[in-house]
Structures are given as structure tokens and as C-alpha cells.
Amino acid sequence: MTAREALIESASTAWRPRGAGAVRAHPAWADLDEAGRLAAYEATRLLRRLEAALDPEGLSTTARAVLARISG
Amino acid sequence: MAAADPAAISPGDELLAAIGAGDTAGFARWLAGAEGRLRDSLRSFAGIVDVEAVLQESLLRVWQVAPRVIPDGRPDPLLRLAIRIARNFAVSELRRSRLEPVEIEALERLAATGGELPAGPDRSGDPILRRAIEECRRRLPRKPALALQARLESGGTEPDDQLAERVGMRRNTFLQNFTRARRFLADCLRKRGIDLAVELS
């Protein structure tokens, strides 16, 4: 796995840092060039579809992360 | 005061009312159908903002303002609002970055066109696809299966470092196994005549 591939895979997680304010970009995303960011977007798009299809409620990890934050 | 005409209340309006009243299960149902379309609406920003972060922040804001949303008779009021919020948030993120003013102006024009819904049907809840993915998942080798399961179970609440440690892998090994899982599933689905990339295009 190249360093670039590792960054793309890292950025595909739904985990994002959050301090007192808004949800922030993933550190790995910040290290990618524009083509890498587009690749991360497309990989994430497919991944969320897979996750939602595997989830009994049809929820991706993005949706789960949002619901977890709402529930505190 | 005149009673509401039951025929004028759509299932979408009922879901919006439930979400506005703080029904998280209703919000989860809405998320299941809306997330993909919202993500697709942000594709033009994907090279310059972290769409995943913008998406999550926008969904949190939608939840906060949902009690004040009034149906306007057009379909998907909450999704249209979510797209506007997401595009405006993306532009505000760009303002915080070092982007050239001319690029920001172009993106502001793009954001101003927001609100229209991405084309395509709601693809959530396809039972045939779900069965195929589950069958392919059962065939995953052990370590890739562990990496995939760790991310699914954490539901985006923990960074990969923590997940890797939990399953006894170094971070890079965890990422390699996750990549293997993703590729294995894509190949397995393709052998069954399902190409996710084509389906989502």
C-alpha cells in the first residue's frame, strides 16, 4: 500500500475530529492533493452504499456518526 | 381554526413533523434515504472541501433547525434545506482556507444554485443488493473481515488508530486489510453482475 493509498483509505472513515465547534476535515484528507481528494470522495461514496446495505436500518457509518452526536 | 385537510398531508410531511418534534428514529429513517443524494449534491466540492465533514456538520444543523421547517408543498423540503446548508457551509469552509477569491466567487455561484435535488431514485434498501453484499461479506478472509467489522461497529465514532489497536493490528496493517475487504467485496459483487460504481454513476 502506497502512502497515497493509505491517506485515501484513512479519509474514507466516517470518523471526523470535532472540538467545541463544527465537524472538521480528516487530517489525512488535508494531506491529499486534489486528485487524491476526489478519489477519497468516490471511494467513500461506494463504501457508504455498502455500509447502508449491510445495516439493518439502512444506515451508513456517516448516518450512525451523526446520530451518535445528536444523542450526545 | 380550520382543521388540516388529511388528504393534503403527505407521508413526507408526517416524517418532517416527527423529526421537528425531536423523533431521532424518524430522523434516522430520513437519513437512510437522504444521505446519498446529499453527498451526490456536493460532488463538485469534493476536490476542495472534505465532503464527509461538510455532510456530517450539515446533517447536525438540519436536525437543529428541523423544528422550524414548514412544508412548502414541494417534495423533500428537508433534503432541499440540507443541500442549501451543506453548500453554504462548504463555501464558508473555503473562506477559512487559502483559496483564491476568484475561486470562492465561482463556488458561491455554484452554492447559490443549490436546493435542486440530484437526479436518480432513492437507492436505499435494495434487498437484492443487500443479500449479495451479505453473501460476499461472509466469504471475506478473516483479517479483512475484522477490519471491516471494526469500522462498521464503531459507526464513525472512533479513529482508525483505536480500531486498529482493538483488533490487534498496526494502523497501516488495519488500512491494508480494510482496502482488501473493500476490493474483495467489489470483485465478489462484480462476479454477481453488480457494479456499485456503475450503479451509482
PDB file of C-alpha atoms in Angstrom:
ATOM      1  CA  MET A   1       0.000   0.000   0.000  1.00  0.00           C
ATOM      2  CA  THR A   2       1.454   3.366  -1.013  1.00  0.00           C
ATOM      3  CA  ALA A   3       1.376   6.408   1.266  1.00  0.00           C
ATOM      4  CA  ARG A   4      -1.217   7.956  -1.036  1.00  0.00           C
ATOM      5  CA  GLU A   5      -3.449   4.878  -0.878  1.00  0.00           C
ATOM      6  CA  ALA A   6      -3.183   4.904   2.913  1.00  0.00           C
ATOM      7  CA  LEU A   7      -4.283   8.547   3.008  1.00  0.00           C
ATOM      8  CA  ILE A   8      -7.265   7.832   0.760  1.00  0.00           C
ATOM      9  CA  GLU A   9      -8.290   4.835   2.850  1.00  0.00           C
ATOM     10  CA  SER A  10      -7.842   6.822   6.062  1.00  0.00           C
ATOM     11  CA  ALA A  11     -10.035   9.639   4.756  1.00  0.00           C
ATOM     12  CA  SER A  12     -12.805   7.167   3.859  1.00  0.00           C
ATOM     13  CA  THR A  13     -13.730   6.606   7.505  1.00  0.00           C
ATOM     14  CA  ALA A  14     -16.771   8.437   8.854  1.00  0.00           C
ATOM     15  CA  TRP A  15     -14.793   9.458  11.936  1.00  0.00           C
ATOM     16  CA  ARG A  16     -14.035  13.156  11.948  1.00  0.00           C
ATOM     17  CA  PRO A  17     -12.401  15.318  14.632  1.00  0.00           C
ATOM     18  CA  ARG A  18     -14.616  17.745  16.437  1.00  0.00           C
ATOM     19  CA  GLY A  19     -13.700  20.232  19.109  1.00  0.00           C
ATOM     20  CA  ALA A  20     -16.065  22.761  20.576  1.00  0.00           C
ATOM     21  CA  GLY A  21     -17.170  23.844  17.110  1.00  0.00           C
ATOM     22  CA  ALA A  22     -18.036  22.239  13.809  1.00  0.00           C
ATOM     23  CA  VAL A  23     -17.060  18.848  12.431  1.00  0.00           C
ATOM     24  CA  ARG A  24     -13.589  19.200  10.940  1.00  0.00           C
ATOM     25  CA  ALA A  25     -11.779  17.666   7.961  1.00  0.00           C
ATOM     26  CA  HIS A  26      -9.907  14.418   8.479  1.00  0.00           C
ATOM     27  CA  PRO A  27      -6.144  15.029   8.881  1.00  0.00           C
ATOM     28  CA  ALA A  28      -5.435  12.520   6.087  1.00  0.00           C
ATOM     29  CA  TRP A  29      -7.774  14.385   3.738  1.00  0.00           C
ATOM     30  CA  ALA A  30      -5.783  17.570   4.341  1.00  0.00           C
ATOM     31  CA  ASP A  31      -2.609  15.788   3.196  1.00  0.00           C
ATOM     32  CA  LEU A  32      -4.083  14.718  -0.172  1.00  0.00           C
ATOM     33  CA  ASP A  33      -3.817  16.622  -3.438  1.00  0.00           C
ATOM     34  CA  GLU A  34      -6.975  17.426  -5.407  1.00  0.00           C
ATOM     35  CA  ALA A  35      -6.942  14.162  -7.380  1.00  0.00           C
ATOM     36  CA  GLY A  36      -6.492  12.210  -4.148  1.00  0.00           C
ATOM     37  CA  ARG A  37      -9.395  14.062  -2.554  1.00  0.00           C
ATOM     38  CA  LEU A  38     -11.639  13.199  -5.491  1.00  0.00           C
ATOM     39  CA  ALA A  39     -10.528   9.561  -5.217  1.00  0.00           C
ATOM     40  CA  ALA A  40     -11.340   9.618  -1.494  1.00  0.00           C
ATOM     41  CA  TYR A  41     -14.773  11.070  -2.239  1.00  0.00           C
ATOM     42  CA  GLU A  42     -15.571   8.333  -4.768  1.00  0.00           C
ATOM     43  CA  ALA A  43     -14.244   5.565  -2.509  1.00  0.00           C
ATOM     44  CA  THR A  44     -16.302   6.901   0.378  1.00  0.00           C
ATOM     45  CA  ARG A  45     -19.410   7.129  -1.778  1.00  0.00           C
ATOM     46  CA  LEU A  46     -19.204   3.429  -2.659  1.00  0.00           C
ATOM     47  CA  LEU A  47     -18.299   2.469   0.881  1.00  0.00           C
ATOM     48  CA  ARG A  48     -21.321   4.215   2.388  1.00  0.00           C
ATOM     49  CA  ARG A  49     -23.559   2.395  -0.071  1.00  0.00           C
ATOM     50  CA  LEU A  50     -22.077  -0.911   1.067  1.00  0.00           C
ATOM     51  CA  GLU A  51     -22.415   0.026   4.729  1.00  0.00           C
ATOM     52  CA  ALA A  52     -26.042   1.099   4.340  1.00  0.00           C
ATOM     53  CA  ALA A  53     -26.859  -2.126   2.516  1.00  0.00           C
ATOM     54  CA  LEU A  54     -25.328  -4.157   5.358  1.00  0.00           C
ATOM     55  CA  ASP A  55     -27.083  -2.209   8.103  1.00  0.00           C
ATOM     56  CA  PRO A  56     -30.450  -3.492   9.363  1.00  0.00           C
ATOM     57  CA  GLU A  57     -31.818   0.083   9.321  1.00  0.00           C
ATOM     58  CA  GLY A  58     -30.143   1.036   6.050  1.00  0.00           C
ATOM     59  CA  LEU A  59     -27.786   3.465   7.802  1.00  0.00           C
ATOM     60  CA  SER A  60     -24.213   4.121   6.786  1.00  0.00           C
ATOM     61  CA  THR A  61     -21.459   4.925   9.270  1.00  0.00           C
ATOM     62  CA  THR A  62     -21.929   8.607   8.341  1.00  0.00           C
ATOM     63  CA  ALA A  63     -25.545   8.415   9.484  1.00  0.00           C
ATOM     64  CA  ARG A  64     -24.519   6.469  12.600  1.00  0.00           C
ATOM     65  CA  ALA A  65     -21.889   9.098  13.450  1.00  0.00           C
ATOM     66  CA  VAL A  66     -24.444  11.911  13.112  1.00  0.00           C
ATOM     67  CA  LEU A  67     -26.998  10.075  15.223  1.00  0.00           C
ATOM     68  CA  ALA A  68     -24.362   9.393  17.879  1.00  0.00           C
ATOM     69  CA  ARG A  69     -23.584  13.109  18.070  1.00  0.00           C
ATOM     70  CA  ILE A  70     -27.267  14.013  18.300  1.00  0.00           C
ATOM     71  CA  SER A  71     -27.760  11.524  21.104  1.00  0.00           C
ATOM     72  CA  GLY A  72     -24.763  13.009  22.906  1.00  0.00           C
TER      73      GLY A  72
ATOM     74  CA  MET B   1     -59.492  27.387  13.309  1.00  0.00           C
ATOM     75  CA  ALA B   2     -59.949  25.140  10.285  1.00  0.00           C
ATOM     76  CA  ALA B   3     -58.827  21.523  10.641  1.00  0.00           C
ATOM     77  CA  ALA B   4     -55.982  20.357   8.391  1.00  0.00           C
ATOM     78  CA  ASP B   5     -57.118  18.501   5.293  1.00  0.00           C
ATOM     79  CA  PRO B   6     -55.859  14.905   5.802  1.00  0.00           C
ATOM     80  CA  ALA B   7     -55.590  14.441   2.035  1.00  0.00           C
ATOM     81  CA  ALA B   8     -53.123  17.344   1.872  1.00  0.00           C
ATOM     82  CA  ILE B   9     -50.719  15.796   4.400  1.00  0.00           C
ATOM     83  CA  SER B  10     -48.103  13.653   2.678  1.00  0.00           C
ATOM     84  CA  PRO B  11     -46.080  10.878   4.362  1.00  0.00           C
ATOM     85  CA  GLY B  12     -43.077  13.178   3.970  1.00  0.00           C
ATOM     86  CA  ASP B  13     -44.861  15.912   5.922  1.00  0.00           C
ATOM     87  CA  GLU B  14     -45.588  13.448   8.721  1.00  0.00           C
ATOM     88  CA  LEU B  15     -41.929  12.452   8.873  1.00  0.00           C
ATOM     89  CA  LEU B  16     -40.897  16.120   8.890  1.00  0.00           C
ATOM     90  CA  ALA B  17     -43.306  16.793  11.761  1.00  0.00           C
ATOM     91  CA  ALA B  18     -41.893  13.840  13.710  1.00  0.00           C
ATOM     92  CA  ILE B  19     -38.308  14.999  13.159  1.00  0.00           C
ATOM     93  CA  GLY B  20     -39.255  18.536  14.144  1.00  0.00           C
ATOM     94  CA  ALA B  21     -40.706  17.141  17.356  1.00  0.00           C
ATOM     95  CA  GLY B  22     -37.353  15.512  18.184  1.00  0.00           C
ATOM     96  CA  ASP B  23     -38.009  11.968  16.933  1.00  0.00           C
ATOM     97  CA  THR B  24     -34.487  10.554  16.367  1.00  0.00           C
ATOM     98  CA  ALA B  25     -35.884   7.325  14.881  1.00  0.00           C
ATOM     99  CA  GLY B  26     -37.707   9.450  12.299  1.00  0.00           C
ATOM    100  CA  PHE B  27     -34.502  11.364  11.602  1.00  0.00           C
ATOM    101  CA  ALA B  28     -32.689   8.050  11.125  1.00  0.00           C
ATOM    102  CA  ARG B  29     -35.309   6.968   8.569  1.00  0.00           C
ATOM    103  CA  TRP B  30     -34.888  10.264   6.741  1.00  0.00           C
ATOM    104  CA  LEU B  31     -31.085   9.928   6.846  1.00  0.00           C
ATOM    105  CA  ALA B  32     -31.255   6.474   5.271  1.00  0.00           C
ATOM    106  CA  GLY B  33     -32.945   7.929   2.196  1.00  0.00           C
ATOM    107  CA  ALA B  34     -31.309  11.353   2.050  1.00  0.00           C
ATOM    108  CA  GLU B  35     -27.606  10.826   2.723  1.00  0.00           C
ATOM    109  CA  GLY B  36     -26.647   9.538  -0.715  1.00  0.00           C
ATOM    110  CA  ARG B  37     -28.483  12.306  -2.549  1.00  0.00           C
ATOM    111  CA  LEU B  38     -26.966  14.951  -0.285  1.00  0.00           C
ATOM    112  CA  ARG B  39     -23.478  13.503  -0.812  1.00  0.00           C
ATOM    113  CA  ASP B  40     -24.028  13.469  -4.596  1.00  0.00           C
ATOM    114  CA  SER B  41     -25.066  17.142  -4.483  1.00  0.00           C
ATOM    115  CA  LEU B  42     -21.620  18.018  -3.064  1.00  0.00           C
ATOM    116  CA  ARG B  43     -19.583  16.222  -5.721  1.00  0.00           C
ATOM    117  CA  SER B  44     -18.419  19.492  -7.327  1.00  0.00           C
ATOM    118  CA  PHE B  45     -16.830  20.489  -3.990  1.00  0.00           C
ATOM    119  CA  ALA B  46     -15.034  17.188  -3.424  1.00  0.00           C
ATOM    120  CA  GLY B  47     -11.605  18.352  -4.587  1.00  0.00           C
ATOM    121  CA  ILE B  48     -11.512  21.343  -2.247  1.00  0.00           C
ATOM    122  CA  VAL B  49     -13.502  20.537   0.890  1.00  0.00           C
ATOM    123  CA  ASP B  50     -13.797  17.353   2.939  1.00  0.00           C
ATOM    124  CA  VAL B  51     -17.314  16.358   1.864  1.00  0.00           C
ATOM    125  CA  GLU B  52     -17.644  13.846   4.719  1.00  0.00           C
ATOM    126  CA  ALA B  53     -17.087  16.597   7.321  1.00  0.00           C
ATOM    127  CA  VAL B  54     -19.370  19.051   5.487  1.00  0.00           C
ATOM    128  CA  LEU B  55     -22.044  16.380   5.216  1.00  0.00           C
ATOM    129  CA  GLN B  56     -21.984  15.499   8.913  1.00  0.00           C
ATOM    130  CA  GLU B  57     -21.960  19.119  10.065  1.00  0.00           C
ATOM    131  CA  SER B  58     -24.843  19.933   7.714  1.00  0.00           C
ATOM    132  CA  LEU B  59     -26.906  16.998   8.937  1.00  0.00           C
ATOM    133  CA  LEU B  60     -26.375  18.116  12.533  1.00  0.00           C
ATOM    134  CA  ARG B  61     -27.569  21.613  11.576  1.00  0.00           C
ATOM    135  CA  VAL B  62     -30.601  20.172   9.754  1.00  0.00           C
ATOM    136  CA  TRP B  63     -31.541  18.364  12.965  1.00  0.00           C
ATOM    137  CA  GLN B  64     -31.247  21.636  14.904  1.00  0.00           C
ATOM    138  CA  VAL B  65     -33.408  23.689  12.518  1.00  0.00           C
ATOM    139  CA  ALA B  66     -35.943  20.956  11.650  1.00  0.00           C
ATOM    140  CA  PRO B  67     -38.480  22.204  14.236  1.00  0.00           C
ATOM    141  CA  ARG B  68     -38.722  25.491  12.294  1.00  0.00           C
ATOM    142  CA  VAL B  69     -39.136  23.954   8.815  1.00  0.00           C
ATOM    143  CA  ILE B  70     -42.571  24.451   7.277  1.00  0.00           C
ATOM    144  CA  PRO B  71     -43.606  22.257   4.312  1.00  0.00           C
ATOM    145  CA  ASP B  72     -43.987  24.346   1.145  1.00  0.00           C
ATOM    146  CA  GLY B  73     -45.933  21.817  -0.881  1.00  0.00           C
ATOM    147  CA  ARG B  74     -42.870  20.798  -2.904  1.00  0.00           C
ATOM    148  CA  PRO B  75     -41.234  17.402  -2.369  1.00  0.00           C
ATOM    149  CA  ASP B  76     -38.355  16.778   0.031  1.00  0.00           C
ATOM    150  CA  PRO B  77     -38.272  20.078   1.938  1.00  0.00           C
ATOM    151  CA  LEU B  78     -35.718  18.804   4.437  1.00  0.00           C
ATOM    152  CA  LEU B  79     -33.391  17.470   1.753  1.00  0.00           C
ATOM    153  CA  ARG B  80     -33.567  20.751  -0.181  1.00  0.00           C
ATOM    154  CA  LEU B  81     -32.746  22.607   3.030  1.00  0.00           C
ATOM    155  CA  ALA B  82     -29.890  20.186   3.747  1.00  0.00           C
ATOM    156  CA  ILE B  83     -28.371  20.825   0.312  1.00  0.00           C
ATOM    157  CA  ARG B  84     -28.528  24.604   0.834  1.00  0.00           C
ATOM    158  CA  ILE B  85     -26.980  24.313   4.299  1.00  0.00           C
ATOM    159  CA  ALA B  86     -24.250  21.974   3.049  1.00  0.00           C
ATOM    160  CA  ARG B  87     -23.263  24.144   0.091  1.00  0.00           C
ATOM    161  CA  ASN B  88     -23.204  27.308   2.191  1.00  0.00           C
ATOM    162  CA  PHE B  89     -21.131  25.552   4.840  1.00  0.00           C
ATOM    163  CA  ALA B  90     -18.733  24.307   2.148  1.00  0.00           C
ATOM    164  CA  VAL B  91     -18.236  27.880   0.918  1.00  0.00           C
ATOM    165  CA  SER B  92     -17.678  29.152   4.468  1.00  0.00           C
ATOM    166  CA  GLU B  93     -15.052  26.443   4.928  1.00  0.00           C
ATOM    167  CA  LEU B  94     -13.327  27.631   1.762  1.00  0.00           C
ATOM    168  CA  ARG B  95     -13.294  31.192   3.098  1.00  0.00           C
ATOM    169  CA  ARG B  96     -11.361  29.913   6.093  1.00  0.00           C
ATOM    170  CA  SER B  97      -8.834  28.314   3.745  1.00  0.00           C
ATOM    171  CA  ARG B  98      -6.338  29.982   1.471  1.00  0.00           C
ATOM    172  CA  LEU B  99      -8.380  29.685  -1.711  1.00  0.00           C
ATOM    173  CA  GLU B 100      -8.112  32.498  -4.268  1.00  0.00           C
ATOM    174  CA  PRO B 101     -11.039  34.986  -4.111  1.00  0.00           C
ATOM    175  CA  VAL B 102     -11.954  34.261  -7.742  1.00  0.00           C
ATOM    176  CA  GLU B 103     -12.345  30.555  -6.919  1.00  0.00           C
ATOM    177  CA  ILE B 104     -14.525  31.387  -3.930  1.00  0.00           C
ATOM    178  CA  GLU B 105     -16.727  33.564  -6.138  1.00  0.00           C
ATOM    179  CA  ALA B 106     -17.171  30.692  -8.581  1.00  0.00           C
ATOM    180  CA  LEU B 107     -18.104  28.355  -5.754  1.00  0.00           C
ATOM    181  CA  GLU B 108     -20.506  30.886  -4.256  1.00  0.00           C
ATOM    182  CA  ARG B 109     -22.303  30.980  -7.594  1.00  0.00           C
ATOM    183  CA  LEU B 110     -22.424  27.204  -7.516  1.00  0.00           C
ATOM    184  CA  ALA B 111     -23.768  27.233  -3.950  1.00  0.00           C
ATOM    185  CA  ALA B 112     -26.428  29.773  -4.924  1.00  0.00           C
ATOM    186  CA  THR B 113     -27.829  27.279  -7.413  1.00  0.00           C
ATOM    187  CA  GLY B 114     -28.271  24.813  -4.545  1.00  0.00           C
ATOM    188  CA  GLY B 115     -31.571  23.407  -3.488  1.00  0.00           C
ATOM    189  CA  GLU B 116     -32.310  21.361  -6.579  1.00  0.00           C
ATOM    190  CA  LEU B 117     -32.270  17.638  -5.972  1.00  0.00           C
ATOM    191  CA  PRO B 118     -29.742  15.321  -7.597  1.00  0.00           C
ATOM    192  CA  ALA B 119     -31.292  13.151 -10.255  1.00  0.00           C
ATOM    193  CA  GLY B 120     -31.883   9.490  -9.661  1.00  0.00           C
ATOM    194  CA  PRO B 121     -34.086   7.341  -7.496  1.00  0.00           C
ATOM    195  CA  ASP B 122     -33.677   6.720  -3.796  1.00  0.00           C
ATOM    196  CA  ARG B 123     -31.402   3.656  -3.831  1.00  0.00           C
ATOM    197  CA  SER B 124     -31.594   2.770  -0.181  1.00  0.00           C
ATOM    198  CA  GLY B 125     -32.977  -0.531   0.975  1.00  0.00           C
ATOM    199  CA  ASP B 126     -32.462  -2.662  -2.127  1.00  0.00           C
ATOM    200  CA  PRO B 127     -32.989  -6.225  -0.801  1.00  0.00           C
ATOM    201  CA  ILE B 128     -31.243  -7.946  -3.720  1.00  0.00           C
ATOM    202  CA  LEU B 129     -28.134  -5.830  -3.304  1.00  0.00           C
ATOM    203  CA  ARG B 130     -28.193  -6.316   0.449  1.00  0.00           C
ATOM    204  CA  ARG B 131     -28.353 -10.108   0.115  1.00  0.00           C
ATOM    205  CA  ALA B 132     -25.499 -10.124  -2.395  1.00  0.00           C
ATOM    206  CA  ILE B 133     -23.298  -7.944  -0.165  1.00  0.00           C
ATOM    207  CA  GLU B 134     -24.018 -10.094   2.872  1.00  0.00           C
ATOM    208  CA  GLU B 135     -23.109 -13.243   0.946  1.00  0.00           C
ATOM    209  CA  CYS B 136     -19.872 -11.661  -0.263  1.00  0.00           C
ATOM    210  CA  ARG B 137     -19.076 -10.421   3.245  1.00  0.00           C
ATOM    211  CA  ARG B 138     -19.336 -13.955   4.615  1.00  0.00           C
ATOM    212  CA  ARG B 139     -16.579 -15.005   2.192  1.00  0.00           C
ATOM    213  CA  LEU B 140     -14.116 -12.357   3.334  1.00  0.00           C
ATOM    214  CA  PRO B 141     -10.786 -13.623   4.703  1.00  0.00           C
ATOM    215  CA  ARG B 142     -10.532 -13.265   8.484  1.00  0.00           C
ATOM    216  CA  LYS B 143      -8.358 -10.153   8.846  1.00  0.00           C
ATOM    217  CA  PRO B 144     -10.090  -8.026   6.201  1.00  0.00           C
ATOM    218  CA  ALA B 145     -13.394  -9.099   7.756  1.00  0.00           C
ATOM    219  CA  LEU B 146     -12.144  -7.933  11.162  1.00  0.00           C
ATOM    220  CA  ALA B 147     -11.136  -4.532   9.816  1.00  0.00           C
ATOM    221  CA  LEU B 148     -14.470  -4.038   8.072  1.00  0.00           C
ATOM    222  CA  GLN B 149     -16.404  -5.145  11.134  1.00  0.00           C
ATOM    223  CA  ALA B 150     -14.446  -2.750  13.365  1.00  0.00           C
ATOM    224  CA  ARG B 151     -15.355   0.254  11.230  1.00  0.00           C
ATOM    225  CA  LEU B 152     -18.996  -0.815  10.931  1.00  0.00           C
ATOM    226  CA  GLU B 153     -19.373  -1.401  14.661  1.00  0.00           C
ATOM    227  CA  SER B 154     -17.764   1.890  15.614  1.00  0.00           C
ATOM    228  CA  GLY B 155     -20.203   3.764  13.370  1.00  0.00           C
ATOM    229  CA  GLY B 156     -17.767   6.585  12.715  1.00  0.00           C
ATOM    230  CA  THR B 157     -17.273   7.390  16.392  1.00  0.00           C
ATOM    231  CA  GLU B 158     -13.618   6.303  16.733  1.00  0.00           C
ATOM    232  CA  PRO B 159     -10.473   6.965  14.686  1.00  0.00           C
ATOM    233  CA  ASP B 160      -8.736   4.106  12.886  1.00  0.00           C
ATOM    234  CA  ASP B 161      -5.865   4.158  15.412  1.00  0.00           C
ATOM    235  CA  GLN B 162      -8.219   2.991  18.138  1.00  0.00           C
ATOM    236  CA  LEU B 163      -9.935   0.429  15.928  1.00  0.00           C
ATOM    237  CA  ALA B 164      -6.581  -0.999  14.804  1.00  0.00           C
ATOM    238  CA  GLU B 165      -5.436  -1.370  18.392  1.00  0.00           C
ATOM    239  CA  ARG B 166      -8.679  -3.091  19.353  1.00  0.00           C
ATOM    240  CA  VAL B 167      -8.306  -5.745  16.648  1.00  0.00           C
ATOM    241  CA  GLY B 168      -4.590  -6.171  17.347  1.00  0.00           C
ATOM    242  CA  MET B 169      -3.203  -4.615  14.176  1.00  0.00           C
ATOM    243  CA  ARG B 170      -0.853  -1.762  13.453  1.00  0.00           C
ATOM    244  CA  ARG B 171      -2.610   1.177  11.835  1.00  0.00           C
ATOM    245  CA  ASN B 172      -1.106   0.566   8.395  1.00  0.00           C
ATOM    246  CA  THR B 173      -1.958  -3.145   8.557  1.00  0.00           C
ATOM    247  CA  PHE B 174      -5.504  -2.222   9.523  1.00  0.00           C
ATOM    248  CA  LEU B 175      -5.776   0.076   6.485  1.00  0.00           C
ATOM    249  CA  GLN B 176      -4.316  -2.605   4.208  1.00  0.00           C
ATOM    250  CA  ASN B 177      -6.871  -5.109   5.478  1.00  0.00           C
ATOM    251  CA  PHE B 178      -9.669  -2.612   5.094  1.00  0.00           C
ATOM    252  CA  THR B 179      -8.598  -1.997   1.481  1.00  0.00           C
ATOM    253  CA  ARG B 180      -8.534  -5.747   0.884  1.00  0.00           C
ATOM    254  CA  ALA B 181     -12.065  -6.035   2.295  1.00  0.00           C
ATOM    255  CA  ARG B 182     -13.380  -3.235   0.089  1.00  0.00           C
ATOM    256  CA  ARG B 183     -11.760  -4.676  -3.051  1.00  0.00           C
ATOM    257  CA  PHE B 184     -12.848  -8.209  -2.227  1.00  0.00           C
ATOM    258  CA  LEU B 185     -16.460  -7.103  -1.847  1.00  0.00           C
ATOM    259  CA  ALA B 186     -16.362  -5.089  -5.087  1.00  0.00           C
ATOM    260  CA  ASP B 187     -14.889  -8.065  -7.016  1.00  0.00           C
ATOM    261  CA  CYS B 188     -17.361 -10.502  -5.461  1.00  0.00           C
ATOM    262  CA  LEU B 189     -20.297  -8.243  -6.354  1.00  0.00           C
ATOM    263  CA  ARG B 190     -18.978  -7.789  -9.886  1.00  0.00           C
ATOM    264  CA  LYS B 191     -18.932 -11.569 -10.328  1.00  0.00           C
ATOM    265  CA  ARG B 192     -22.627 -11.462  -9.415  1.00  0.00           C
ATOM    266  CA  GLY B 193     -23.285  -8.811 -12.043  1.00  0.00           C
ATOM    267  CA  ILE B 194     -23.367  -5.885  -9.601  1.00  0.00           C
ATOM    268  CA  ASP B 195     -21.014  -2.969 -10.221  1.00  0.00           C
ATOM    269  CA  LEU B 196     -21.561  -0.385  -7.500  1.00  0.00           C
ATOM    270  CA  ALA B 197     -19.574   2.259  -9.362  1.00  0.00           C
ATOM    271  CA  VAL B 198     -21.813   1.869 -12.406  1.00  0.00           C
ATOM    272  CA  GLU B 199     -24.960   1.696 -10.312  1.00  0.00           C
ATOM    273  CA  LEU B 200     -24.118   4.942  -8.528  1.00  0.00           C
ATOM    274  CA  SER B 201     -22.963   6.828 -11.629  1.00  0.00           C
TER     275      SER B 201
END
